[in-house]
XYZ file of C-alpha atoms in Angstrom:
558
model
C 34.519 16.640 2.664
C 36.523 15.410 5.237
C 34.685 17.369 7.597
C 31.429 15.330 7.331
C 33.063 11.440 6.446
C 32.829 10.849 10.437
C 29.462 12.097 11.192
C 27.930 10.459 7.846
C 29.980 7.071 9.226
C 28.826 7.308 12.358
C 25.229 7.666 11.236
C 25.059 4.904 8.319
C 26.863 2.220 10.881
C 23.607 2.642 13.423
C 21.382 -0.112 12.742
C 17.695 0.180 12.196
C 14.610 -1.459 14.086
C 11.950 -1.556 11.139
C 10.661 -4.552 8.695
C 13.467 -5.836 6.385
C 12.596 -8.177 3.192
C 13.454 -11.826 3.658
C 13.025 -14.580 1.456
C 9.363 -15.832 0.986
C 10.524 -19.387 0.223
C 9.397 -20.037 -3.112
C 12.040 -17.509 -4.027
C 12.430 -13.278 -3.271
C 8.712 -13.652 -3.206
C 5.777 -15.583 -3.582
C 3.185 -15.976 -6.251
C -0.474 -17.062 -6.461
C -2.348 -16.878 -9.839
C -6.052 -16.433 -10.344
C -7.743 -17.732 -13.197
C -8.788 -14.376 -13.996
C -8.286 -11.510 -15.877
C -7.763 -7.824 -13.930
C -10.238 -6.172 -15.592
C -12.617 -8.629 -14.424
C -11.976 -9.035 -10.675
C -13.454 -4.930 -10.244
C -16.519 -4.968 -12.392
C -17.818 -1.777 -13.000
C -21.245 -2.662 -13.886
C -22.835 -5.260 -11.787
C -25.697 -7.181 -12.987
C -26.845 -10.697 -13.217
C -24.091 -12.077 -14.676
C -22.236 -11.032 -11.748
C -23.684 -13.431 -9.256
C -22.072 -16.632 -9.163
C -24.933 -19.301 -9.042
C -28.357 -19.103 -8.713
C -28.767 -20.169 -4.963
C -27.536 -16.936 -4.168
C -30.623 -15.523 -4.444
C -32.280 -18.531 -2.532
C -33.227 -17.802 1.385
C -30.221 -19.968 2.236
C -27.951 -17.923 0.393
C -26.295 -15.982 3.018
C -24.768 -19.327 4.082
C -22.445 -19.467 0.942
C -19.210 -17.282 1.180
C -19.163 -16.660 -2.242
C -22.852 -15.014 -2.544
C -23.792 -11.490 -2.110
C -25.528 -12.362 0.974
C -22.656 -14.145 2.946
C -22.466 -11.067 5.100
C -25.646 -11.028 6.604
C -25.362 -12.742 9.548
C -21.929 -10.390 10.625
C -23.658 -7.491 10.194
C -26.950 -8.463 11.671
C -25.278 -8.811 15.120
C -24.796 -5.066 15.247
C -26.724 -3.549 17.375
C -28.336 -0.736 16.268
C -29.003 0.843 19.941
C -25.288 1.809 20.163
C -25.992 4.043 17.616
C -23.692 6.641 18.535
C -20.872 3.963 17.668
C -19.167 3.283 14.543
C -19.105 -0.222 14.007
C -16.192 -1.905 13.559
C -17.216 -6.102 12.694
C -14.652 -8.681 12.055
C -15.315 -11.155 9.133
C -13.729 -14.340 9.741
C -11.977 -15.796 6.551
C -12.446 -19.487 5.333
C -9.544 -21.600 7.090
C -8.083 -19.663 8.435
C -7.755 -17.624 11.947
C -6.998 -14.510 10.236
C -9.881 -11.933 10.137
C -10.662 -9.112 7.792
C -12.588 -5.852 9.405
C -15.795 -4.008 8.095
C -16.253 -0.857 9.035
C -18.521 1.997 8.727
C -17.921 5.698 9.778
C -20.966 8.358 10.037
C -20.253 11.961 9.490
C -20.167 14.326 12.274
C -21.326 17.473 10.624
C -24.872 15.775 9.562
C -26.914 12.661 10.143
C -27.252 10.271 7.667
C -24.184 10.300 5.630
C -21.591 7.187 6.271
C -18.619 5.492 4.687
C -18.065 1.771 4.939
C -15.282 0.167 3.140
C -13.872 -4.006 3.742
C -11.046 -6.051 2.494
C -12.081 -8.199 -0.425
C -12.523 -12.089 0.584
C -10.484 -13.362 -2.437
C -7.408 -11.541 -1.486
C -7.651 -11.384 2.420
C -7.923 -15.726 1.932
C -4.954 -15.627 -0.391
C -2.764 -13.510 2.026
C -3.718 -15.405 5.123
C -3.346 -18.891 3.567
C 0.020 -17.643 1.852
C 1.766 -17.056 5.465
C 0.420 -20.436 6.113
C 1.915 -22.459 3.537
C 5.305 -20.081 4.229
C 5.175 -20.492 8.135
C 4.095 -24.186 8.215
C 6.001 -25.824 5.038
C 9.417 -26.914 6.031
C 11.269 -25.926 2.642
C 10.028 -22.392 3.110
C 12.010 -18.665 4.858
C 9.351 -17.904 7.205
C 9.653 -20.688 9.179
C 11.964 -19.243 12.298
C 11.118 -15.382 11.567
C 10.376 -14.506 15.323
C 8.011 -11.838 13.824
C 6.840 -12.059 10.263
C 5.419 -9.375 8.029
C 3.838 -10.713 5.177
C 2.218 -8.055 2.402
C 0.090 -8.746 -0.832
C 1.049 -7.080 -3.937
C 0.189 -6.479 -7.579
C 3.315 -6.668 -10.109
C 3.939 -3.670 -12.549
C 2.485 -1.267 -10.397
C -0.754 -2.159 -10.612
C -2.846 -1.642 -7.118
C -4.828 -4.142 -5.275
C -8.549 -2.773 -4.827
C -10.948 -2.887 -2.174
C -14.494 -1.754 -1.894
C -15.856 2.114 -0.805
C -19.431 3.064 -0.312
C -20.936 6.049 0.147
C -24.561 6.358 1.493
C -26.621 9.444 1.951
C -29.839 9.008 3.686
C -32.591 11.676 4.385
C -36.192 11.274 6.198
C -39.707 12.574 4.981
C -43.323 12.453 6.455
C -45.529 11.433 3.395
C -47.656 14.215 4.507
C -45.139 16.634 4.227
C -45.407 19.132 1.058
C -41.638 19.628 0.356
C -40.490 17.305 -2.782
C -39.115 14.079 -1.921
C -35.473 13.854 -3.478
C -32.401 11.264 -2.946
C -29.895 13.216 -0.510
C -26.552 13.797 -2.801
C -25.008 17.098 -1.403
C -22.107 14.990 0.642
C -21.415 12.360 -2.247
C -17.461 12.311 -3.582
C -18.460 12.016 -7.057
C -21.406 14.767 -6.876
C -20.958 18.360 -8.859
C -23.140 21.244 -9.944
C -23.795 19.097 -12.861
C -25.757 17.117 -10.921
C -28.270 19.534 -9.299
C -31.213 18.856 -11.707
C -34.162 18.719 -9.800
C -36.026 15.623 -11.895
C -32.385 13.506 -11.754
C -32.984 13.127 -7.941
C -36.100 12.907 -7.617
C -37.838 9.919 -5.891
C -40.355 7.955 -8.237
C -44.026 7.795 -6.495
C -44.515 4.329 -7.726
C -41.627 3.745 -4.578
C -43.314 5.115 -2.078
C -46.819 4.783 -2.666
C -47.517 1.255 -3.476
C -50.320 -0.597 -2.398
C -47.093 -2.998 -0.488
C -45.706 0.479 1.244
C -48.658 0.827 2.859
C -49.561 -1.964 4.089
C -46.421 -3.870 5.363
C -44.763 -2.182 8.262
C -41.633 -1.528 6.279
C -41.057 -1.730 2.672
C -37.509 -1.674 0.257
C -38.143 -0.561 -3.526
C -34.663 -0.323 -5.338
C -34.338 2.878 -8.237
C -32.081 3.436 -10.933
C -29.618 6.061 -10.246
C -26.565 5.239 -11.740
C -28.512 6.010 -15.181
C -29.223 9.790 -14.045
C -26.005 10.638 -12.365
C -22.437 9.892 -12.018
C -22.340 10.308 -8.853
C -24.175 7.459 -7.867
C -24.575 3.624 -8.346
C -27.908 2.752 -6.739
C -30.987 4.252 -4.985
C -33.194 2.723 -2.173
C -35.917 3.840 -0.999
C -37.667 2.563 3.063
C -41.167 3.419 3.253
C -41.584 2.299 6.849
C -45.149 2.328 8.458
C -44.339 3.379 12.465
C -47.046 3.064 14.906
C -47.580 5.909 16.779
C -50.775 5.608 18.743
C -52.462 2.645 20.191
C -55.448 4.256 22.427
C -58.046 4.469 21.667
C -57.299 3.299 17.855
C -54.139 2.195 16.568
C -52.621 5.357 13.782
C -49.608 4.208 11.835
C -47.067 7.114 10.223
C -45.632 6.645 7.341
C -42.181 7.709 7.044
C -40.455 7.933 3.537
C -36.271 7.156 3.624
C -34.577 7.877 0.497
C -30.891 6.623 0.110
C -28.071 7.348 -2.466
C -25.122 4.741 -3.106
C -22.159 5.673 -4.142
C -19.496 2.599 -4.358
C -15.785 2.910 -5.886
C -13.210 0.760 -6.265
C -10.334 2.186 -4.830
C -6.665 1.152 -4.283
C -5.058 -0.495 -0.867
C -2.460 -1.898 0.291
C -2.529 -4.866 2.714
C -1.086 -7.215 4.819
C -0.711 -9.169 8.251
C 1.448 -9.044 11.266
C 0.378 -12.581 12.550
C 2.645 -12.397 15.782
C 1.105 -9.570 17.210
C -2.473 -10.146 15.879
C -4.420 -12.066 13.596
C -6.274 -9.333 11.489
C -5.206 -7.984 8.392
C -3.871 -4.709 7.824
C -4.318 -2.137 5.849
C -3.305 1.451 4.486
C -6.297 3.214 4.754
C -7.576 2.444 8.032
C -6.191 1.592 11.233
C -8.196 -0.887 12.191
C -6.725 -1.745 15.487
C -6.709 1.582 16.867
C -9.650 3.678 15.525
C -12.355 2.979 12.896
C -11.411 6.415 11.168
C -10.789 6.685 8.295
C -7.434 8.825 7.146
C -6.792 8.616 3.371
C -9.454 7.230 1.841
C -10.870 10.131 0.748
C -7.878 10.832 -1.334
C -8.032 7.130 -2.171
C -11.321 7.913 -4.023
C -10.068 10.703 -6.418
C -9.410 9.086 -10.412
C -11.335 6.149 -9.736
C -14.485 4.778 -11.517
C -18.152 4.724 -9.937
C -19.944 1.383 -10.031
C -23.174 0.659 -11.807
C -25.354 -1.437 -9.674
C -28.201 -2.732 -11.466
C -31.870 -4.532 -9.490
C -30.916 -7.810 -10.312
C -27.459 -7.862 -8.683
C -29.043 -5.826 -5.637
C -31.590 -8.301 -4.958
C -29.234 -11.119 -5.124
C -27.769 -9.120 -1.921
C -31.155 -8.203 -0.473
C -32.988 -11.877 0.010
C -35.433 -12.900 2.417
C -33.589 -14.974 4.540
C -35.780 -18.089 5.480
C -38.620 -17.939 7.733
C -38.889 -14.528 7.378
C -41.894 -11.868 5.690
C -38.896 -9.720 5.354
C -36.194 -8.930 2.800
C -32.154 -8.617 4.637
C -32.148 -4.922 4.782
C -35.645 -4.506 5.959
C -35.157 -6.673 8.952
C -32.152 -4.758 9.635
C -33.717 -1.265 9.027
C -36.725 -2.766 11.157
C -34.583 -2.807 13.922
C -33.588 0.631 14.173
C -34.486 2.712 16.985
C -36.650 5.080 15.010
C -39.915 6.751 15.819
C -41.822 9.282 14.935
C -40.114 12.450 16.455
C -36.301 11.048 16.435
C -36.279 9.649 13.186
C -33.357 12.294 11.495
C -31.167 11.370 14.664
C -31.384 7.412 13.639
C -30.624 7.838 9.996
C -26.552 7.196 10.485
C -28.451 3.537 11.648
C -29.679 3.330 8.369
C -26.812 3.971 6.472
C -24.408 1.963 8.374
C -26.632 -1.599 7.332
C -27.285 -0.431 3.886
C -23.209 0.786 3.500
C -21.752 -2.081 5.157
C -24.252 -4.699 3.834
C -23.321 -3.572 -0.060
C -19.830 -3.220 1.109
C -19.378 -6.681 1.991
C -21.383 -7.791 -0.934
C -18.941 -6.088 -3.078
C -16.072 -7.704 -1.075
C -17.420 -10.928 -2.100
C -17.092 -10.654 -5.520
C -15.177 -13.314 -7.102
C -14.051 -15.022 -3.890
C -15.438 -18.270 -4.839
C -12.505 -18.366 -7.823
C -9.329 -20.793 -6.995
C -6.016 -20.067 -6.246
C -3.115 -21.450 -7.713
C 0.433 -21.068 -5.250
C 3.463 -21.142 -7.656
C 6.501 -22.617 -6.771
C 9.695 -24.017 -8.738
C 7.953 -27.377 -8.028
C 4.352 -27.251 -8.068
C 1.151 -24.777 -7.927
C -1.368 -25.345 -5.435
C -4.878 -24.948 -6.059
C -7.000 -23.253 -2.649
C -10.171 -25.077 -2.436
C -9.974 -28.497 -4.220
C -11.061 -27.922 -7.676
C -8.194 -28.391 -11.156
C -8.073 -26.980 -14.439
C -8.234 -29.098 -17.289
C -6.392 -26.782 -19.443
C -3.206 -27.199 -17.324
C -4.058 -31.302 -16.330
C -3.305 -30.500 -12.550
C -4.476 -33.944 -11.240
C -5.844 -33.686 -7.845
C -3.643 -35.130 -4.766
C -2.971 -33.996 -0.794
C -2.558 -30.292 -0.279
C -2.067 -28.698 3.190
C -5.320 -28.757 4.956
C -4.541 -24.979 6.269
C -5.319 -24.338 2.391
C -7.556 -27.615 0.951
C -6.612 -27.802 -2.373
C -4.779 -29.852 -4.918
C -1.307 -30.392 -5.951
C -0.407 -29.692 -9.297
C 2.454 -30.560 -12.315
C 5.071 -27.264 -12.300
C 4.085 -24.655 -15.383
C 6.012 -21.419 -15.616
C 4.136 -18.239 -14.838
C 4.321 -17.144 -18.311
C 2.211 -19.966 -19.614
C -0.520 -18.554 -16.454
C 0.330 -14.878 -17.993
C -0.830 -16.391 -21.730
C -4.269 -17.580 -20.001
C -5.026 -14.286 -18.977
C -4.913 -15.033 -15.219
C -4.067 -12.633 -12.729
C -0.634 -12.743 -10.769
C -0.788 -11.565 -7.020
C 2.650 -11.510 -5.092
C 3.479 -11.771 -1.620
C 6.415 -10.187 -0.069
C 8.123 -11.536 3.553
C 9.610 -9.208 5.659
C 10.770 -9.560 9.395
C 11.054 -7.298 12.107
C 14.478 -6.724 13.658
C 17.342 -4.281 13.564
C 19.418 -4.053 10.205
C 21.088 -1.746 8.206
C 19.839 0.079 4.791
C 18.118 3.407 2.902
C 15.491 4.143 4.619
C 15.436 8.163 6.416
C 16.562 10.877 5.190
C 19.693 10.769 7.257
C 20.932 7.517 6.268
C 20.594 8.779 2.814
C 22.434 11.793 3.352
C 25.398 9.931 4.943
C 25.531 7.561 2.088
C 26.010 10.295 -0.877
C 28.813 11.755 1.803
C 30.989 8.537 1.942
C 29.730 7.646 -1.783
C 31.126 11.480 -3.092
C 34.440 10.814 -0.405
C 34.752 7.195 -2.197
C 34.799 8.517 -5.551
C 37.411 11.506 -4.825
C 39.736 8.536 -3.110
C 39.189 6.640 -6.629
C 39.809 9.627 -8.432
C 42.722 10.657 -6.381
C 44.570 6.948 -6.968
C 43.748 6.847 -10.305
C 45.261 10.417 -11.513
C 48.284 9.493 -9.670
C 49.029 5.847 -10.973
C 48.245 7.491 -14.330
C 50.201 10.492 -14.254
C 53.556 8.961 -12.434
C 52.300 11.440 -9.184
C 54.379 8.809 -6.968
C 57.691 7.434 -6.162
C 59.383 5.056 -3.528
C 62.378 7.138 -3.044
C 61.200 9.070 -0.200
C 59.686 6.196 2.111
C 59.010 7.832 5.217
C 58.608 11.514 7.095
C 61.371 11.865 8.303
C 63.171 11.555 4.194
C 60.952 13.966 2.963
C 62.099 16.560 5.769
C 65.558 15.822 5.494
C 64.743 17.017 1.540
C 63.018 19.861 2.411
C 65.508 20.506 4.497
C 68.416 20.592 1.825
C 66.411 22.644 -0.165
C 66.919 26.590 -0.865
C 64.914 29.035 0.653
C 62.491 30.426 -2.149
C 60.572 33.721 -2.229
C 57.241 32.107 -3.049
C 57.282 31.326 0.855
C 57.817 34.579 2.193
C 56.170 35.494 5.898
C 55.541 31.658 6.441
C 57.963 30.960 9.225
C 55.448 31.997 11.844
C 52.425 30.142 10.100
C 50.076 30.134 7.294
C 46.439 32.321 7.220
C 46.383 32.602 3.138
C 45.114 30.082 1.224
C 46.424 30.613 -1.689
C 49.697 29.795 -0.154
C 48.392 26.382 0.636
C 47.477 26.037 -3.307
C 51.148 26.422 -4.909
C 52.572 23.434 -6.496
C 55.658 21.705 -4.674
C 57.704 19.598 -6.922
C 60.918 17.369 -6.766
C 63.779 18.709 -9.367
C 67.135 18.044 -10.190
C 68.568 21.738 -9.615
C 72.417 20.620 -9.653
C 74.588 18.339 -10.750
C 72.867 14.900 -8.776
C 71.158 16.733 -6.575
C 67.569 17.087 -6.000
C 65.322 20.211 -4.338
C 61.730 20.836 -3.467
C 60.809 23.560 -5.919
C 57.936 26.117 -5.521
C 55.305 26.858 -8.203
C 52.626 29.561 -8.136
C 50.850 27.980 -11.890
C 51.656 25.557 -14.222
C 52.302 28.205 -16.572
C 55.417 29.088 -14.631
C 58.339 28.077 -16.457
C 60.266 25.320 -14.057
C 63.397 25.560 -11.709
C 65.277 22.650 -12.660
C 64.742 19.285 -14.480
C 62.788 15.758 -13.673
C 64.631 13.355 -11.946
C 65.443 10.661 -14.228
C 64.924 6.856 -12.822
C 67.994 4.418 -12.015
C 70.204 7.567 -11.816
C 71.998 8.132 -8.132
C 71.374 11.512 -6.696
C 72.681 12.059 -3.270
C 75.506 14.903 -3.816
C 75.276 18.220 -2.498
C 76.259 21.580 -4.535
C 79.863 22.294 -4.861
C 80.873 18.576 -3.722
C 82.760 19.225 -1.017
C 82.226 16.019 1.056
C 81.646 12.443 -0.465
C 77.716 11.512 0.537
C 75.752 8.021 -0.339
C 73.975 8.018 -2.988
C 70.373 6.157 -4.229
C 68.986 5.523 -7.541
C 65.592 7.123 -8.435
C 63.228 3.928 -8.922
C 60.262 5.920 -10.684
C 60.139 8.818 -12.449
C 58.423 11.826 -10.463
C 57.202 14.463 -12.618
């Protein structure tokens, strides 16, 4: 053991650049409740009931952050020529200069197929205005962190969720004789169950209405979640592409069948505000690439969500002034035609995957948020609760909202509200846990600790000590006066065995008041001599033949 104490102390004293919890302010960490229940904040089944007011399905509706629509104009500044891109668009969230990023990722072993995934609005406005209230409140930790880390979390394990969607897109001519299906083959969810030729198939009555062939592009929505798991929607484009012009104008009609698959699945996020004002998370680096790493893991145990029509057209209005619903204008402007349609369909899916995406990510964000503090909670966007009589007064402008009377989180809990907590950290050098070496070098001094403790206490207890012999240089002059014993044969030159290094030395009285060093091989070895006995003087040498000092044994030594 003493071999390794100096390497393992060496290693544990280095300190450690990495992100070290501080205090939040409010205490270890801060709170925010949301008058809410869990279960409700991820909906599995979205229909009507899921919308928040009926102007979101008004032309103006993509004005309101809390409607389905809010994303529209974001997404609608894509532009489709850059095809070959992923887009990556940043969402700006309600005041506040943080941003939140959508993005949308298009497989590279076939067209069509993409995977968009956001931050949801409720959460990414809790976090940001949570390191505002800690970084510009005078009574609160963060306030002189050079660089503050500040990370949402869920308490009792639970995991904060964010929305995944899946969208498979395939082309057809309408003259074409092969059946028209919705694409499924790259889908997460999909399985040899779900082969059936009738559960894919594409309904004529969305293809081949009177409205499909007239208008130049046309959105029906189909029922899919009904037929298959692996799926929570179906569109269909029919989109009517002019092809000639001389001498008479011939339109083609080309039929564009999409699967949605969307999943709630577990993240982890937070924000680095020093170095940048978006916020972070697990599953994709959103600074450096658009890919995405572990989110297909993500996906595995979780649920797939039921879209029905209603909610889906609450998403897909016709913005005003427009003949056109939101994802037609977008799929409109798609550089398509009639001989390079397959190599545009990743266009396709990136609107309709990021445009459902984002509507999912607005679920719920028009709910308040209630800060919790040992003095007050703090509502986000101006509106109180009559069950808890918070009267309305000045809140920090960073988060607009009221000031409340203190109630303890368990009276929240009894509501039914959900509990989100925010941990600080800072960035710096410190010492703790964290590597495998660090670890290593703490169960070394730990074990060495504990054999020290051991050691002590089995010789306090046992009377394995004395203060007769002080120094060295007494103990020498004992062994000194001591006979010569067999047990230490062949060790004038030095020592290789190691069993000799394992016998038992002992102090006895082996004459009249005069002590040896005495050699055992086992403590089943009847002893040379007696214990010395305390207060009596030993000091005399056998046969007594000159007068010597003498001292008095203070403690017994066994």
């Amino acid at each position: 053991m003493a071999v390794f104490v100096g390497p393992a102390s060496a290693v544990a004293i280095i300190p450690q650049l990495d992100w070290w919890k501080v205090p939040f302010g409010w205490a270890d960490e801060g709170t925010v409740f949301i008058p809410i229940s869990i279960e409700d904040l991820w909906p599995n089944n979205l229909t009507s009931a899921n919308v928040p007011e009926p102007e979101c399905y008004s032309s103006l509706a993509f004005q309101y952050r809390h409607c389905p629509s809010a994303g529209l104009a974001a997404i609608s500044r894509w532009d489709p020529q850059n095809w070959r891109v992923n887009p990556n668009i940043t969402i700006s969230i309600s005041n506040s200069s943080m941003v939140r990023h959508l993005v949308s990722v298009a497989s590279r072993l076939s067209s069509g197929y993409t995977q968009s995934s956001t931050l949801s609005d409720l959460f990414a406005r809790d976090l940001s205005c949570a390191f505002d209230i800690g970084a510009h409140s005078g009574i609160l930790g963060l306030t002189h962190v050079n660089r503050p880390l500040v990370e949402e979390i869920m308490p009792e394990g639970k995991s904060l969720r964010k929305p995944f969607v899946e969208v498979e897109c395939a082309a057809y001519n309408v003259y074409s004789q092969e059946a028209i299906q919705f694409p499924h083959g790259r889908l997460r969810g999909h399985s040899l169950m779900d082969n059936f030729e009738d559960q894919w198939s594409v309904p004529e009555e969305a293809w081949n209405s009177s409205a499909s062939l007239r208008d130049p592009i046309k959105l029906s929505w189909v029922d899919l979640a009904s037929r298959s798991q692996a799926a929570s929607i179906g569109l269909v484009f029919v989109a009517n592409i002019q092809v000639q012009t001389f001498p008479e104008t011939i339109f083609q009609r080309q039929i564009i069948p999409c699967t949605v698959s969307a999943r709630w699945i577990p993240v982890k996020m937070w924000i680095d505000p020093t170095n940048d004002n978006s916020i972070h998370e697990n599953l994709i680096d959103v600074v450096k690439s658009a890919a995405f790493q572990q989110q297909s893991a993500a996906v595995v145990g979780t649920r797939q969500i039921s879209i029905h029509e209603s909610w889906a057209n609450a998403l897909n209005i016709q913005p005003e002034g427009f003949n056109y619903t939101a994802l037609e204008l977008m799929v409109a402007s798609s550089p398509f035609g009639k001989d390079v349609l397959p190599e545009y369909l990743n266009t396709v899916s990136h609107f309709v995957g990021m445009y459902i995406a984002e509507g999912l990510a607005r679920l719920k964000s028009g709910l308040p948020s209630y800060y919790h503090s040992s003095y007050l909670i703090r509502g986000h966007n101006g509106t109180t609760i009559d069950t808890l009589e918070l009267p309305t007064g000045i809140c920090p402008s960073l988060c607009n909202g009221p000031w409340g009377a203190w109630r303890p989180p368990i009276y929240m809990n009894k509501l039914g509200w959900t509990q989100i907590d925010f941990i600080a950290r800072r960035y710096g050098y410190g010492w703790g846990l964290k590597g495998i070496p660090v670890q290593l070098a703490a169960i070394v001094l730990i074990l060495d600790a504990c054999l020290c403790v051991i050691h002590i206490t089995r010789i306090l207890s046992t009377g394995w000590t004395s203060s007769m012999l002080s120094t060295e240089g007494e103990l020498t002059a004992l062994a000194l006066n001591s006979a010569p014993t067999e047990k230490l044969k062949n060790t004038c030159a030095g020592i290789e065995r190691i069993g000799t290094w394992k016998k038992m030395i002992k102090i006895r009285e082996v004459g009249n008041q005069h002590l040896e060093l005495v050699v055992k091989d086992d403590n089943n070895e009847e002893e040379v001599g007696v214990p010395p006995i305390p207060n009596k003087k030993y000091g005399v040498m056998p046969g007594g033949y000159r007068k010597v000092s003498k001292r008095k044994v203070k403690s017994n030594s066994k």
